[in-house]
Coordinates of C-alpha atoms in Angstrom, one line a residue:
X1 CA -29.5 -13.9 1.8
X2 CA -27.0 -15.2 4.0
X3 CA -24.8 -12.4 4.4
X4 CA -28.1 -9.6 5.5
X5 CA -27.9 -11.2 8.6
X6 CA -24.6 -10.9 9.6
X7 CA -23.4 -8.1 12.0
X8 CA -21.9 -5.2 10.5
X9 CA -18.4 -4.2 11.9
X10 CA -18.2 -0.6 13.3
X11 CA -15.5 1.6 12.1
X12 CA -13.6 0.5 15.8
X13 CA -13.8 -2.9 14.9
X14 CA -12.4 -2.7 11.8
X15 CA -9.2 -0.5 13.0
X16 CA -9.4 -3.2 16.3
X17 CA -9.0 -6.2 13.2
X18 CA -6.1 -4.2 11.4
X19 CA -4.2 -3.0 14.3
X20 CA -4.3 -6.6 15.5
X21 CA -2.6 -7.7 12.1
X22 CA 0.1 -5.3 12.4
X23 CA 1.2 -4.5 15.6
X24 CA 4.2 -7.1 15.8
X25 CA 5.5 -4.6 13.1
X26 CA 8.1 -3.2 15.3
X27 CA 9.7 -0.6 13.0
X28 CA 7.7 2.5 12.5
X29 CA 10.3 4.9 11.9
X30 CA 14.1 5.0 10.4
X31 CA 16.0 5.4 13.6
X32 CA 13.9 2.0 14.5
X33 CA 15.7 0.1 12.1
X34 CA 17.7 -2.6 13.0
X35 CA 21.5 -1.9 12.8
X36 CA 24.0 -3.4 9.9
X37 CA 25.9 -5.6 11.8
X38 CA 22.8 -7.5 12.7
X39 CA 23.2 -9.4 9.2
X40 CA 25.7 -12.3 9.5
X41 CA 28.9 -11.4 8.6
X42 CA 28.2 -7.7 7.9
X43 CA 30.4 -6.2 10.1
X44 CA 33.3 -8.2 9.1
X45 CA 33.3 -7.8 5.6
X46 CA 32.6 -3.9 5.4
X47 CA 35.9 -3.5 8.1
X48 CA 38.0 -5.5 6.0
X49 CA 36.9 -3.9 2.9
X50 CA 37.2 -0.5 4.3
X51 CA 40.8 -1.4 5.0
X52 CA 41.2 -2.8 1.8
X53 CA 40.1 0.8 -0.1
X54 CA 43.1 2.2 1.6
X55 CA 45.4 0.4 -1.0
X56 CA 42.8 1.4 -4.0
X57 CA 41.9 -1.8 -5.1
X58 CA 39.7 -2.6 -8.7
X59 CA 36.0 -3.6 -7.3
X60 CA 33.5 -5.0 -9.4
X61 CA 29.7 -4.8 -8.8
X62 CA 27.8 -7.3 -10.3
X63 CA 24.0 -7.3 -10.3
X64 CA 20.9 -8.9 -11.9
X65 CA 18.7 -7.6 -14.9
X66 CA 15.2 -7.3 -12.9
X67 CA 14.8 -4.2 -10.8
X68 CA 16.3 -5.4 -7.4
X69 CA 19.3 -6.5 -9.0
X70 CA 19.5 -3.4 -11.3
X71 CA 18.2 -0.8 -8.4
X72 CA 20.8 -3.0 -6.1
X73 CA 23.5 -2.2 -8.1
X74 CA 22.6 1.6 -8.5
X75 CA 22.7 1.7 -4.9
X76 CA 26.3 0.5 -4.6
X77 CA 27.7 3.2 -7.6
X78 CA 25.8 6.0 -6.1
X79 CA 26.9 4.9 -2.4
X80 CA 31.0 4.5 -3.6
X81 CA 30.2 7.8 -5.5
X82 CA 28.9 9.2 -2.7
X83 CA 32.1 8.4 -0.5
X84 CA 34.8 10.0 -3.5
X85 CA 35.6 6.3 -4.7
X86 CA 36.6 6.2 -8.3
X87 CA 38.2 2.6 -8.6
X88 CA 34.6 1.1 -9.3
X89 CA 32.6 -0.4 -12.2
X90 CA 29.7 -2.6 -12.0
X91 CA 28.0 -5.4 -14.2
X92 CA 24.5 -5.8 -15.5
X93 CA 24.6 -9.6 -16.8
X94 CA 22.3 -9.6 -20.0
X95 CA 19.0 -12.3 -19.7
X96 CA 20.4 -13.9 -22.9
X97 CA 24.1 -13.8 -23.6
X98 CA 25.6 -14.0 -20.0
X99 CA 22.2 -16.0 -17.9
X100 CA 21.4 -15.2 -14.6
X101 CA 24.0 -13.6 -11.6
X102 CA 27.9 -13.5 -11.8
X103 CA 29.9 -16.1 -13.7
X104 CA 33.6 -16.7 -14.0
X105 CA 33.1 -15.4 -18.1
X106 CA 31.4 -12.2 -16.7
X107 CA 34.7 -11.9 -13.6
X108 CA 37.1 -13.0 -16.0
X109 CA 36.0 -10.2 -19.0
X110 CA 36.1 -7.6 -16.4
X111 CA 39.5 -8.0 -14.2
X112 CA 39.1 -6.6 -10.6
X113 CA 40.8 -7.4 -7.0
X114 CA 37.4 -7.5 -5.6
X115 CA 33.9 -8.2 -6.8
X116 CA 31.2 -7.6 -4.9
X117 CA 27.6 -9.6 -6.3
X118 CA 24.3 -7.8 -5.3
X119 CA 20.8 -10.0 -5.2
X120 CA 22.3 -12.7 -6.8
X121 CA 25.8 -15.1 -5.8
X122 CA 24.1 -17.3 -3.2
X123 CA 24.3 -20.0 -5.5
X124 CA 27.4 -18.9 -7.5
X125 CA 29.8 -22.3 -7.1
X126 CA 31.7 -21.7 -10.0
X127 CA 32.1 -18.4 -9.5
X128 CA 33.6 -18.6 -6.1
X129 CA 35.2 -21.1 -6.9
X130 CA 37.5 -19.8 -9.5
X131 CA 37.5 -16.1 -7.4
X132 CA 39.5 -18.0 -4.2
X133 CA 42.2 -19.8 -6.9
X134 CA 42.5 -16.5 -8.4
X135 CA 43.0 -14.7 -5.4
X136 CA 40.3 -12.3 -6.1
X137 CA 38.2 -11.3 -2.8
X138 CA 34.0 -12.5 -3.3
X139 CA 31.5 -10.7 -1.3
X140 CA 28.0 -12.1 -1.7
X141 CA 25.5 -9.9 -0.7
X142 CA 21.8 -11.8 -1.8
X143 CA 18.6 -12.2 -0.6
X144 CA 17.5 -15.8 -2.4
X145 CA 17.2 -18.9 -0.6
X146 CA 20.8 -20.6 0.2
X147 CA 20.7 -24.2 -0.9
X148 CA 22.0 -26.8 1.6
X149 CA 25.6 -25.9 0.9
X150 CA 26.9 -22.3 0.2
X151 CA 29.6 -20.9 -2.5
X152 CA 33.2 -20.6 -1.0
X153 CA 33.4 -16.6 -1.0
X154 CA 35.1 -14.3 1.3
X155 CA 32.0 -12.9 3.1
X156 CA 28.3 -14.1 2.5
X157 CA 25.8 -11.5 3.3
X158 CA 22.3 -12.8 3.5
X159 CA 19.7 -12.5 5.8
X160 CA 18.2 -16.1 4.5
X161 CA 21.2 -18.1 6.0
X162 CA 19.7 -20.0 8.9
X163 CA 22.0 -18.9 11.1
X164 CA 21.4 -15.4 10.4
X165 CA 19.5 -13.7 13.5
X166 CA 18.6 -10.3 11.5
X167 CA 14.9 -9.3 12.6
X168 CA 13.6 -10.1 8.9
X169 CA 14.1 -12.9 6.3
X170 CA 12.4 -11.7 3.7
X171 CA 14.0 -8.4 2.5
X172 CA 14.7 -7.9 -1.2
X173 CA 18.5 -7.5 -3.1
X174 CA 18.6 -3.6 -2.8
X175 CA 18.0 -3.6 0.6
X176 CA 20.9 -6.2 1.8
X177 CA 23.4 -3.9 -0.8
X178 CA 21.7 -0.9 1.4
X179 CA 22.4 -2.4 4.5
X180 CA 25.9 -3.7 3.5
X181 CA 26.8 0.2 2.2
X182 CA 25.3 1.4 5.5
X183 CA 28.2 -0.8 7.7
X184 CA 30.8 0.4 5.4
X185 CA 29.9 3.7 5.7
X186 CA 30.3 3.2 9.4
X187 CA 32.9 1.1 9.4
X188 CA 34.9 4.3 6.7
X189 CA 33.9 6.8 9.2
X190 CA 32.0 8.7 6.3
X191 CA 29.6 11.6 7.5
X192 CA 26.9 11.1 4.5
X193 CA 23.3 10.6 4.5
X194 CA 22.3 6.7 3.5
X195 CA 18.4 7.5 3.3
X196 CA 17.9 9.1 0.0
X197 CA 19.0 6.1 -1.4
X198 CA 15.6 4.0 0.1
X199 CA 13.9 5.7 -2.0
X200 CA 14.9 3.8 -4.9
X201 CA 14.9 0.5 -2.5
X202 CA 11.2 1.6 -2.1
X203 CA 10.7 0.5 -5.7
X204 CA 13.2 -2.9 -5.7
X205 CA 11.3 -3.8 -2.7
X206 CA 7.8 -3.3 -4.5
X207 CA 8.7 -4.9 -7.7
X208 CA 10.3 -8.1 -6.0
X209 CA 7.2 -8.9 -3.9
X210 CA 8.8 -8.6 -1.0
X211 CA 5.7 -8.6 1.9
X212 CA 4.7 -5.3 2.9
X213 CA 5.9 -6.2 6.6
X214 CA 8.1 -4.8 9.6
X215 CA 11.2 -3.3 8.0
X216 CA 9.9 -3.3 4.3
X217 CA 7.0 -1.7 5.2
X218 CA 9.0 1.1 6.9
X219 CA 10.6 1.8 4.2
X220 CA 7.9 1.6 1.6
X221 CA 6.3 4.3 3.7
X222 CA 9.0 6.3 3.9
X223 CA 10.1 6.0 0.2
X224 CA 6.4 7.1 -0.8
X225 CA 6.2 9.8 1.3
X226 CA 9.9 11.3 -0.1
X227 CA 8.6 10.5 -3.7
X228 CA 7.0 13.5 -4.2
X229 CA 10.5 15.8 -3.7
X230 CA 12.6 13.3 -4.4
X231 CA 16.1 14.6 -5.5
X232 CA 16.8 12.1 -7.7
X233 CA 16.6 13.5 -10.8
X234 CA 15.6 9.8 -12.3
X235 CA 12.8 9.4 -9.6
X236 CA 11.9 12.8 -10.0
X237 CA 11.4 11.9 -14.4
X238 CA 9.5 8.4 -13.4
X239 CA 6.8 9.8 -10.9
X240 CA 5.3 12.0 -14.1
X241 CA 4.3 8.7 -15.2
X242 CA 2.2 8.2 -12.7
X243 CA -1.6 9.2 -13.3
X244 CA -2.4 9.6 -9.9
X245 CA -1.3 12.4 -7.5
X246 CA -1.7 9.9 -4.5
X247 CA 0.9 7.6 -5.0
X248 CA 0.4 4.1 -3.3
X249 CA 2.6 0.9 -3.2
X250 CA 0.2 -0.6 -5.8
X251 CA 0.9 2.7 -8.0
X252 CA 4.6 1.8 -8.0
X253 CA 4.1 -1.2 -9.0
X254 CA 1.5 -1.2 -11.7
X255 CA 2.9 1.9 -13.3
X256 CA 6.9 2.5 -12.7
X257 CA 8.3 -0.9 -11.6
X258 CA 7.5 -2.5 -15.2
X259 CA 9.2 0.0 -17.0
X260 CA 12.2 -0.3 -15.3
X261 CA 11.9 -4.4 -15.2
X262 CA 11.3 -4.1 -19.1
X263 CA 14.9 -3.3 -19.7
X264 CA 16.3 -6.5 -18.7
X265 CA 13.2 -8.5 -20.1
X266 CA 13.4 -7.2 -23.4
X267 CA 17.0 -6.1 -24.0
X268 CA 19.8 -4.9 -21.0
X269 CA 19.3 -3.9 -17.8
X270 CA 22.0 -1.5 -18.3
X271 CA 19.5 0.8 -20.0
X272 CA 17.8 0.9 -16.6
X273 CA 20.4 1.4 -14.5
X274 CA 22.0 4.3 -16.3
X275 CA 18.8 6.1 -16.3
X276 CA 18.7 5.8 -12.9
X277 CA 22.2 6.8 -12.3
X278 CA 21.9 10.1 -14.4
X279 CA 22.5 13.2 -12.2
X280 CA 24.7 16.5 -13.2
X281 CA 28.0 14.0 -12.7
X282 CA 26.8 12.0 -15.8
X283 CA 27.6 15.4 -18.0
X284 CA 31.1 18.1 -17.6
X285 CA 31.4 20.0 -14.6
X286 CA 29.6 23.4 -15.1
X287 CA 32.3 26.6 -14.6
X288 CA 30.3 29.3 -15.1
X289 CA 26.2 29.7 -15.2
X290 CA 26.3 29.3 -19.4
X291 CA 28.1 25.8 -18.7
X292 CA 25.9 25.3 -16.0
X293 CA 22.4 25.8 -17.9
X294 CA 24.0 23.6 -20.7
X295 CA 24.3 20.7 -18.1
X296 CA 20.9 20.8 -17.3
X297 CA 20.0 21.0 -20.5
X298 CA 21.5 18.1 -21.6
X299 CA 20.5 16.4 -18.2
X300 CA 16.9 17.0 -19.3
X301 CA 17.4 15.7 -22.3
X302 CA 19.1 12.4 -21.1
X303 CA 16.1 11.7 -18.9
X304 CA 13.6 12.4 -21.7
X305 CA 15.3 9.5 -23.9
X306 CA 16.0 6.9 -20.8
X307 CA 12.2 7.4 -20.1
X308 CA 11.1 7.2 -24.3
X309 CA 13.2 3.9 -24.2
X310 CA 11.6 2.2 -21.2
X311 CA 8.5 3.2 -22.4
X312 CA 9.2 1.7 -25.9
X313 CA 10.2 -1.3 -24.2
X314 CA 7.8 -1.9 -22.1
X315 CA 5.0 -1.7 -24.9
X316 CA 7.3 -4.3 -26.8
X317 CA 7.4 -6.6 -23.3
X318 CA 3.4 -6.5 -23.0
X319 CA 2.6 -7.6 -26.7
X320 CA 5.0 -10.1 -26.7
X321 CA 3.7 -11.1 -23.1
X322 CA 0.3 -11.0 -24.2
X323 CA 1.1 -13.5 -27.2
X324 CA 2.9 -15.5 -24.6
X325 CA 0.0 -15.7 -22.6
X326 CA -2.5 -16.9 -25.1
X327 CA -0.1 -20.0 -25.9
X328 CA 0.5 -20.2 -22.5
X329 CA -3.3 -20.9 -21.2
X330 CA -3.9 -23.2 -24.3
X331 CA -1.1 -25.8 -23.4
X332 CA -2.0 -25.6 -19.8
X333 CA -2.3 -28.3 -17.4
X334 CA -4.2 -27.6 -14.7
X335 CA -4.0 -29.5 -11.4
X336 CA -5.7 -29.1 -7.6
X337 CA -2.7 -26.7 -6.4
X338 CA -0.5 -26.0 -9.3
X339 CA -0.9 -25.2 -12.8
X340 CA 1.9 -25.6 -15.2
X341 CA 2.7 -24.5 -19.3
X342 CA 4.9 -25.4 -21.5
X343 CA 6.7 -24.1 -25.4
X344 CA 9.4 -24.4 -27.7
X345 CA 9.9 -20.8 -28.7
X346 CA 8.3 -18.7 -26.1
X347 CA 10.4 -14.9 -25.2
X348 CA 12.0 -16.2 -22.0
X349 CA 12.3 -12.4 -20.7
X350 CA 8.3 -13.1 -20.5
X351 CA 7.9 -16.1 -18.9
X352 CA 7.9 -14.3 -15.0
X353 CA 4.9 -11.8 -16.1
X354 CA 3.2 -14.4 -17.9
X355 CA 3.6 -17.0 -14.5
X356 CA 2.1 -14.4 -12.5
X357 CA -0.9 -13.8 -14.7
X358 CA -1.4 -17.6 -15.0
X359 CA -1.3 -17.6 -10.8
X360 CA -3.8 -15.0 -11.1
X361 CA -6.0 -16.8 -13.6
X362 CA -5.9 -20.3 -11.7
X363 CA -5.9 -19.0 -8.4
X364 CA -2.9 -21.6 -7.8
X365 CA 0.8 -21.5 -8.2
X366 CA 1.9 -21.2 -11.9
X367 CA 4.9 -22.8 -13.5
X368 CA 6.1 -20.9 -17.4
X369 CA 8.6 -23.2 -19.1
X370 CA 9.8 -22.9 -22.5
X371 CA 12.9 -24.6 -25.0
X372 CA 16.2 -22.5 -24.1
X373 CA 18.7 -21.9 -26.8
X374 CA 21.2 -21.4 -25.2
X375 CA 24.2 -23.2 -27.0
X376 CA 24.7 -26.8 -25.3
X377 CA 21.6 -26.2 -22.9
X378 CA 18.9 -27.5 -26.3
X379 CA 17.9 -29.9 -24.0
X380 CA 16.7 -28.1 -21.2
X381 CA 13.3 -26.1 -20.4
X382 CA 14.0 -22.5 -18.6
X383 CA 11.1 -20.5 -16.9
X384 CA 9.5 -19.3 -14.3
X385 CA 7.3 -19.7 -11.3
X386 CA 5.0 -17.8 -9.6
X387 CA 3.6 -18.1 -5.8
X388 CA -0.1 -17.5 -5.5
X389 CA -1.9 -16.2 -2.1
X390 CA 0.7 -17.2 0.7
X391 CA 2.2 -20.7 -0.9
X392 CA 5.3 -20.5 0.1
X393 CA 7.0 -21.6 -3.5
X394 CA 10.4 -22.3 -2.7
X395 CA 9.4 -24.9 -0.3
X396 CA 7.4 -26.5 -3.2
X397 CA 10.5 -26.5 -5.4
X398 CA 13.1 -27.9 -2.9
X399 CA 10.5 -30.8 -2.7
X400 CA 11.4 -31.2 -6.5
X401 CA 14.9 -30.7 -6.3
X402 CA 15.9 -33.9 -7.8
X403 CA 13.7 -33.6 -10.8
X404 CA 15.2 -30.0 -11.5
X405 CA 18.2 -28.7 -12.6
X406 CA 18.9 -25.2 -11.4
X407 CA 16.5 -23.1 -9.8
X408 CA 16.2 -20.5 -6.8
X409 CA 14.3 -17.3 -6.2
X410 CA 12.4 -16.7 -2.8
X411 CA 9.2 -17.6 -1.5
X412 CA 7.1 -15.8 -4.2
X413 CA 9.1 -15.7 -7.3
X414 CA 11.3 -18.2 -8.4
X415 CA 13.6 -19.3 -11.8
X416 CA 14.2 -23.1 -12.7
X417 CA 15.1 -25.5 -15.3
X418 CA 14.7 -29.1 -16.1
X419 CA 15.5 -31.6 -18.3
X420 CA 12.7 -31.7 -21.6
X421 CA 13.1 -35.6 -20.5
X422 CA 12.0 -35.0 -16.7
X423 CA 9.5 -32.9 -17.7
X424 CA 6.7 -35.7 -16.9
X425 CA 8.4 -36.1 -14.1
X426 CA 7.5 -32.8 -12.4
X427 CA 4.2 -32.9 -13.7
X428 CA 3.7 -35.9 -11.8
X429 CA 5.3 -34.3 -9.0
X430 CA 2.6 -31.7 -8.8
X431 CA 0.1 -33.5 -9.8
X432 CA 0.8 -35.2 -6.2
X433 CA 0.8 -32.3 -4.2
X434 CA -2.4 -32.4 -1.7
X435 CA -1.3 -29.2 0.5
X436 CA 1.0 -27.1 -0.1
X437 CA 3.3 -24.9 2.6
X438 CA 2.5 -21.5 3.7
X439 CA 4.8 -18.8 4.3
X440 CA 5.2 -18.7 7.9
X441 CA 4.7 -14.5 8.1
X442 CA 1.6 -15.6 6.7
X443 CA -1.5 -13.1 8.1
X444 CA -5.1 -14.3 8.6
X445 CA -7.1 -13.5 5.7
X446 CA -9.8 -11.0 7.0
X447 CA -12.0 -11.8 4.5
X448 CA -15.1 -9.4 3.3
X449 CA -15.6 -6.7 6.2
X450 CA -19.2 -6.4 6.3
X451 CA -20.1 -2.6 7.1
X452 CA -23.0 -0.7 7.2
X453 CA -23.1 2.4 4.6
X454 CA -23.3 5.4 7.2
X455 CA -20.2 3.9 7.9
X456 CA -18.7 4.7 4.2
X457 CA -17.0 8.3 4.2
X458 CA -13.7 9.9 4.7
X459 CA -13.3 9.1 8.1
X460 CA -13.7 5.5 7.8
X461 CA -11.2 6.0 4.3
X462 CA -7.9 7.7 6.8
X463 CA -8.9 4.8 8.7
X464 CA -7.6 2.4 6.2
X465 CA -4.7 4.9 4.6
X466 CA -3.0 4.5 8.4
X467 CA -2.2 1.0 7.7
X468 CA -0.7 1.6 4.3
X469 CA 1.0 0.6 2.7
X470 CA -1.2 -2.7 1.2
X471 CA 0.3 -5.5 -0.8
X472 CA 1.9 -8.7 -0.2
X473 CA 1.9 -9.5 3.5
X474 CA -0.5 -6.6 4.3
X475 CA -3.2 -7.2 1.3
X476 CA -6.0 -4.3 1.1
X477 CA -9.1 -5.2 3.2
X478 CA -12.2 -5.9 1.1
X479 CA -15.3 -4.3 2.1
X480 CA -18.8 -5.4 2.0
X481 CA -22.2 -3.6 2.1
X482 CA -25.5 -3.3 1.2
X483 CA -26.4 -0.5 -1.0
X484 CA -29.2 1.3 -2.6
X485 CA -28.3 2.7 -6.6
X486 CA -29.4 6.6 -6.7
X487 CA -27.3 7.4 -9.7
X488 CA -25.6 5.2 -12.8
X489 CA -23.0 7.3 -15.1
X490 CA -21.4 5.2 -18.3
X491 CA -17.7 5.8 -18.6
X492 CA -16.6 3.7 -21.6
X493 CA -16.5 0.3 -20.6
X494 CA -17.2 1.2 -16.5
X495 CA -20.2 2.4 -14.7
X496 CA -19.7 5.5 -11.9
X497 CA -22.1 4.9 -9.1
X498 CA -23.6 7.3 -6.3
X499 CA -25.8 5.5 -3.6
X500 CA -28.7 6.5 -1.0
X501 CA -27.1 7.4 2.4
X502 CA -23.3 7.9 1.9
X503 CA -21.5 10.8 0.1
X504 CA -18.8 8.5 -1.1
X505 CA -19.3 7.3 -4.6
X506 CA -18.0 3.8 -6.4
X507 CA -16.8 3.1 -9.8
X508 CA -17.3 -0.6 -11.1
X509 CA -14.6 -0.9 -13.6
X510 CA -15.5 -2.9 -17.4
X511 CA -18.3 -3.8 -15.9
X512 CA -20.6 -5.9 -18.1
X513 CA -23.6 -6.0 -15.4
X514 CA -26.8 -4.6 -16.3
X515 CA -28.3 -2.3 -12.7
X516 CA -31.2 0.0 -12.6
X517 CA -31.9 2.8 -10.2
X518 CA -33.2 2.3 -6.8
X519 CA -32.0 -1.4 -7.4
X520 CA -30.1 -3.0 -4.1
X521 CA -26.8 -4.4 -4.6
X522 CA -24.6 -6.7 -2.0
X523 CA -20.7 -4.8 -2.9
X524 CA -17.5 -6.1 -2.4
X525 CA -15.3 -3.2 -2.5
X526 CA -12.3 -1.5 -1.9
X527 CA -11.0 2.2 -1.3
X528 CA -8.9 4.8 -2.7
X529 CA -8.7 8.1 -3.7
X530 CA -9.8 9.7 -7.2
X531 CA -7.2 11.3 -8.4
X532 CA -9.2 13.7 -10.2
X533 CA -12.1 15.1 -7.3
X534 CA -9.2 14.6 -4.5
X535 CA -12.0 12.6 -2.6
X536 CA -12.4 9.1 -1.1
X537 CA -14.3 6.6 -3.6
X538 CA -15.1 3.2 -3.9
X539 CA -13.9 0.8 -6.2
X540 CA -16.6 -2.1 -7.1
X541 CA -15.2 -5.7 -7.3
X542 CA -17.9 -7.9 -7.1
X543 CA -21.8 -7.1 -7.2
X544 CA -24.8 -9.5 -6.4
X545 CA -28.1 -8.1 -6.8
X546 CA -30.6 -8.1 -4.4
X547 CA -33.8 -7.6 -6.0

């Protein structure tokens, strides 16, 4: 076969090919991290607001139902908390009563002097609109693609804007509210410690997609690395979730992010973002060590229920997503770079999970659109699209801007609407799409890294954990080799392998392949560590036999 006589890469060639991937990543540590007022109009609006507290003035927060808007929102309580400011409430719009980002209902049903939008606002005309007759000060602090004109706020903070020279573009919601609390904690004088706080934009920045790059991978690293002894007592309830005691990015976000994100898809955000603002200030003060045991008691208890109802929720969002899905692939259409779906009656909190399993399944972007109800909207079709590989996808959709109606998101997640009557229209507007635009941080693929198995053991495994964390922007390297079977074990619906000549074993999971001992096999794999021997292992992805 053609791939025996390729040359296998040594374990320095391999660390040459990664090294060479990241090593414009300028930001290894906290104190690397590029200052606040780098962001376009930072500094002014956290100076003017700091002035502004002086004459205790109302501020609303209002945030977004997914986890970057909710964990962007959490943030800016905890950060005003943080500083002894009590003159504060914030808003989690609800998916199906108040749509998506602040509105003038939402601003006029909770009166304020100044309201302050996090990962959302950038395309909030109305909104800002009816803020500057009212005299009511709008800060935008957002991450999503600005369209070619921008709302008339106060301040708009958002490192998208082309004119915005911060280091990266592509940072999610809870990181720009992070930044924006980090120049008014400068511009306040405060003497309190910002960093706990990544910790929870660890997850936002996870869940949102955002590529694993520069400053997100700095703090993805350091967010993992606090997990463990996190003082959060919310973060400290969600990581017994996890089944793993080595947490990774791809942990975080096959096992925590969706609980969190299942509160807004299913029902309100809200129920999110309180669990994640629990801490001994949710209960009475304690006075004495009987009051004090009392309010850990009831601490405890608080968490146990947040956690019970995500959980609950999220087993509600996969069976409705899996019925979703199901319609979804059988009213497909399926063209050379886009595949797109259409219903009348499909869950719209859905619609984002099942466009990314669609993009999975086609290898192409997906688009999820089904009927709204929302009163005076019965013509329109809401959804969802998702990016696959690096397609840049809001590039794709400002190409179809005058089919749509609404729409905006970033380059690998996006909302949208359109007229049932233009629905055609976009079809045909896919249909026509030859090439499609690449994210321009887009990183080589490396492809299968052929290796040689002397070459698989725990050396050659800390060799790939030093450029963790993997995901979008930094995908997991795929290894290749040829092996020899010594041992088969049947787990259920998986086979555990050992092989001649390494020590390191592999696990093929709901594997339907038939292998014999002795047999040789060309593997595509990848590695991580078994959670339950504490060792390196191999995790099978595709198998050829050789025989």
């Amino acid at each position: 076969m053609s791939q025996q006589t390729h040359k296998t890469l040594s374990k320095d060639e391999i660390y040459a090919l990664l090294h060479n991937r990241t090593k414009q990543w300028d930001f290894p540590t906290l104190s690397s991290l590029p200052h606040p007022y780098q962001l376009k109009s930072c500094e002014q609006a956290c100076h003017f607001l700091a002035r502004k507290m002086r004459e205790n003035p109302k501020i609303l927060v209002v945030g977004d139902y997914d986890v970057d808007g909710v964990i962007a929102s959490v943030v800016m309580m905890k950060f005003f908390a943080l500083v002894g400011y009590e003159h504060i409430s914030y808003v989690i719009p609800s998916r199906f009563s108040d749509g998506y980002g602040v509105s003038k209902a939402i601003i006029e049903a909770n009166p304020s002097d100044i309201v302050i939008t996090v990962d959302n606002g950038i395309t909030a005309y109305e909104a800002a609109t009816y803020c500057k007759q009212q005299g009511i000060t709008l800060i935008i602090t957002d991450h999503h693609i600005p369209k070619e004109s921008l709302p008339e706020a106060s301040f708009i903070i958002n490192p998208q804007q082309k004119d915005c020279t911060f280091p990266q573009k592509e940072i999610c919601g809870a990181l720009v509210a992070w930044y924006f609390c980090a120049g008014l904690k400068i511009a306040l004088g405060a003497s309190i410690s910002l960093a706990p706080l990544l910790e929870l934009v660890m997850l936002a920045t996870i869940a949102d997609m955002m590529p694993l790059t520069q400053i997100n991978k700095c703090i993805v690293l350091y967010g993992l690395k606090q997990l463990p002894t996190s003082q959060i007592p919310a973060l400290q309830k969600l990581k017994t979730h996890l089944k793993t005691r080595y947490i990774t990015a791809t942990d975080i976000s096959f096992s925590l992010t969706p609980l969190l994100n299942a509160a807004g898809r299913m029902g309100e955000g809200r129920i999110a973002s309180e669990f994640l603002l629990l801490d001994s200030s949710s209960f009475s003060s304690a006075q004495d060590e009987r009051a004090h045991f009392s309010q850990a008691r009831s601490l405890a208890s608080a968490l146990d229920s947040g956690l019970q109802a995500l959980v609950a929720l999220n087993q509600e969002r996969k069976d409705t997503a899996k019925s979703v899905l199901e319609s979804a692939k059988a009213s497909a259409i399926v063209y050379e770079n886009a595949v797109i779906a259409r219903g009348d009656d499909w869950h719209e909190g859905v619609l984002g999970i099942v466009a990314a399993q669609m993009a999975s399944l086609y290898k192409r972007p997906a688009f999820v659109l089904s009927r709204t109800k929302e009163p005076g909207l019965e013509s329109m079709l809401k959804g969802s699209a998702r990016s696959f590989g690096e397609v840049d996808l809001m590039s794709m959709l400002l190409g179809a801007s005058e089919i749509l109606g609404e729409f905006g998101g970033h380059s690998k997640a996006a909302g949208l609407s359109v007229e049932t009557a233009s629905f055609d229209e976009l079809c045909a507007y896919l249909d026509s799409l030859s090439t499609l635009p690449k994210c321009q941080a887009t990183q080589e693929e490396l492809g299968a890294l052929l290796i040689d198995v002397s070459d698989i053991d725990e050396e050659l495994f800390a060799l790939l954990q030093g450029f963790e964390p993997y995901g979008q922007g930094n995908p997991k390297p795929t290894l290749q080799a040829r092996l020899q079977i010594r041992q088969i074990q049947p787990i259920k619906q998986h086979r555990k392998f050992s092989f001649f000549g390494t020590d390191i074993g592999g696990i093929y999971f709901f594997c339907e392949q038939e292998f014999e001992i002795k047999e040789w096999i060309l593997a595509s794999f990848t590695m991580q560590m078994d959670s339950y021997s504490g060792k390196p292992m191999m995790v099978l992805q595709e198998v050829e036999s050789l025989c």
